Every structure is written in structure tokens, then in C-alpha cells.
Amino acid sequence: MARVFVCALSISLLIAGPALAEVRLGKNVRIFGHDFSHRTYKRMEIETTHERPPWYGCRIFKRGSVYQGQKIRERTEICNLKPVAKGKRS
């Protein structure tokens, strides 16, 4: 019984071992030819909007930004559509 437990424990540690590794990136770090030194991700200005766009239909809004509630972060498509009357809905 103890052998089975030890074997199961060692196999689980072998499988989970790489997942426990920690990688720290610094200067002159290249992974598969790509430079990963001094990179910052998801860093962009956030703009607060209180008004709907002045057009009807869908458009790409502010290159490089995403509309999240009242915040704009990444590129996205914003739709400002006219409401359809209840009698005309399908």
C-alpha cells in the first residue's frame, strides 16, 4: 500500500513540477527569438466617457482602446443603435 502511495506521489510531482517553476525576466532576455526585456503589458491611458457616440451604427472606436463601461482601454467596436419600437420587433 505504501509503495502505491509513494509511486502516485512521485508521478504527481513529476507532472506538476514544471508548473511550480518561476521565471523572472530581465535585461537581454530572448524567448524563441523574441525580445522580452523591459516590457510592460496592458499599459495605456484610460479615458472616461459620459456621452454616447454622435453616430448611429457600429464603428471602431479609438484605435488602441477597449470600451469597458465608462472606461476605454483597447481597440473595440462601439454600437450606438436606434431602439426598435416594440411593435416592429421580430
CSV table of C-alpha atoms in Angstrom, one decimal:
chain,number,residue,atom,x,y,z
A,1,MET,CA,0.0,0.0,0.0
A,2,ALA,CA,2.8,2.4,0.9
A,3,ARG,CA,4.6,1.7,-2.4
A,4,VAL,CA,1.5,2.6,-4.4
A,5,PHE,CA,1.2,5.9,-2.4
A,6,VAL,CA,4.8,6.7,-2.9
A,7,CYS,CA,4.6,6.0,-6.7
A,8,ALA,CA,1.5,8.1,-7.1
A,9,LEU,CA,3.1,10.9,-5.2
A,10,SER,CA,6.3,10.8,-7.2
A,11,ILE,CA,4.4,10.7,-10.5
A,12,SER,CA,2.2,13.7,-9.5
A,13,LEU,CA,5.3,15.7,-8.5
A,14,LEU,CA,7.0,14.9,-11.8
A,15,ILE,CA,3.9,16.1,-13.7
A,16,ALA,CA,3.3,19.2,-11.6
A,17,GLY,CA,7.0,20.1,-11.2
A,18,PRO,CA,7.2,22.3,-14.3
A,19,ALA,CA,4.1,24.2,-13.2
A,20,LEU,CA,5.8,25.2,-10.0
A,21,ALA,CA,8.7,26.9,-11.8
A,22,GLU,CA,9.2,30.6,-11.6
A,23,VAL,CA,10.5,32.7,-14.4
A,24,ARG,CA,11.9,36.2,-13.9
A,25,LEU,CA,12.6,38.3,-17.0
A,26,GLY,CA,15.2,41.0,-17.1
A,27,LYS,CA,17.7,42.6,-19.5
A,28,ASN,CA,18.5,40.9,-22.8
A,29,VAL,CA,16.0,38.1,-22.4
A,30,ARG,CA,15.0,36.3,-25.6
A,31,ILE,CA,12.5,33.6,-25.9
A,32,PHE,CA,12.3,31.8,-29.3
A,33,GLY,CA,14.0,34.9,-30.8
A,34,HIS,CA,11.6,37.4,-29.3
A,35,ASP,CA,12.9,40.2,-27.0
A,36,PHE,CA,11.2,40.1,-23.6
A,37,SER,CA,13.4,42.6,-21.8
A,38,HIS,CA,11.7,45.6,-20.1
A,39,ARG,CA,8.2,45.1,-21.5
A,40,THR,CA,5.1,46.5,-20.0
A,41,TYR,CA,1.7,45.0,-20.9
A,42,LYS,CA,-1.8,46.4,-20.8
A,43,ARG,CA,-0.3,49.9,-20.2
A,44,MET,CA,-2.4,52.6,-21.9
A,45,GLU,CA,-4.3,55.7,-20.9
A,46,ILE,CA,-7.8,55.3,-19.7
A,47,GLU,CA,-10.4,57.8,-20.8
A,48,THR,CA,-13.7,58.3,-19.1
A,49,THR,CA,-16.7,58.9,-21.4
A,50,HIS,CA,-20.2,60.1,-20.3
A,51,GLU,CA,-21.8,60.5,-23.7
A,52,ARG,CA,-22.8,58.1,-26.4
A,53,PRO,CA,-21.1,58.4,-29.8
A,54,PRO,CA,-22.7,61.0,-32.1
A,55,TRP,CA,-23.4,58.5,-34.8
A,56,TYR,CA,-25.8,55.6,-35.3
A,57,GLY,CA,-24.4,52.2,-36.2
A,58,CYS,CA,-21.2,50.4,-35.3
A,59,ARG,CA,-17.7,51.8,-35.7
A,60,ILE,CA,-14.2,51.0,-34.4
A,61,PHE,CA,-13.7,53.4,-31.5
A,62,LYS,CA,-10.3,55.0,-30.8
A,63,ARG,CA,-7.5,52.8,-32.2
A,64,GLY,CA,-5.7,51.1,-29.5
A,65,SER,CA,-8.5,51.4,-26.9
A,66,VAL,CA,-11.5,48.9,-25.3
A,67,TYR,CA,-14.7,50.3,-24.1
A,68,GLN,CA,-15.4,48.8,-20.6
A,69,GLY,CA,-18.4,50.5,-19.0
A,70,GLN,CA,-17.3,54.1,-19.0
A,71,LYS,CA,-13.6,53.3,-19.5
A,72,ILE,CA,-11.8,52.9,-22.8
A,73,ARG,CA,-8.8,50.5,-22.8
A,74,GLU,CA,-8.2,48.7,-26.1
A,75,ARG,CA,-9.5,48.7,-29.6
A,76,THR,CA,-13.1,47.8,-29.9
A,77,GLU,CA,-16.3,48.3,-31.9
A,78,ILE,CA,-18.9,50.5,-30.3
A,79,CYS,CA,-22.5,50.4,-31.5
A,80,ASN,CA,-24.9,53.2,-31.0
A,81,LEU,CA,-28.2,51.9,-32.4
A,82,LYS,CA,-31.6,53.4,-32.6
A,83,PRO,CA,-34.1,51.5,-30.4
A,84,VAL,CA,-36.7,49.5,-32.3
A,85,ALA,CA,-40.3,50.0,-31.3
A,86,LYS,CA,-42.0,47.0,-29.6
A,87,GLY,CA,-44.5,46.6,-32.4
A,88,LYS,CA,-41.7,46.3,-35.0
A,89,ARG,CA,-39.6,43.8,-33.2
A,90,SER,CA,-39.5,40.3,-34.6
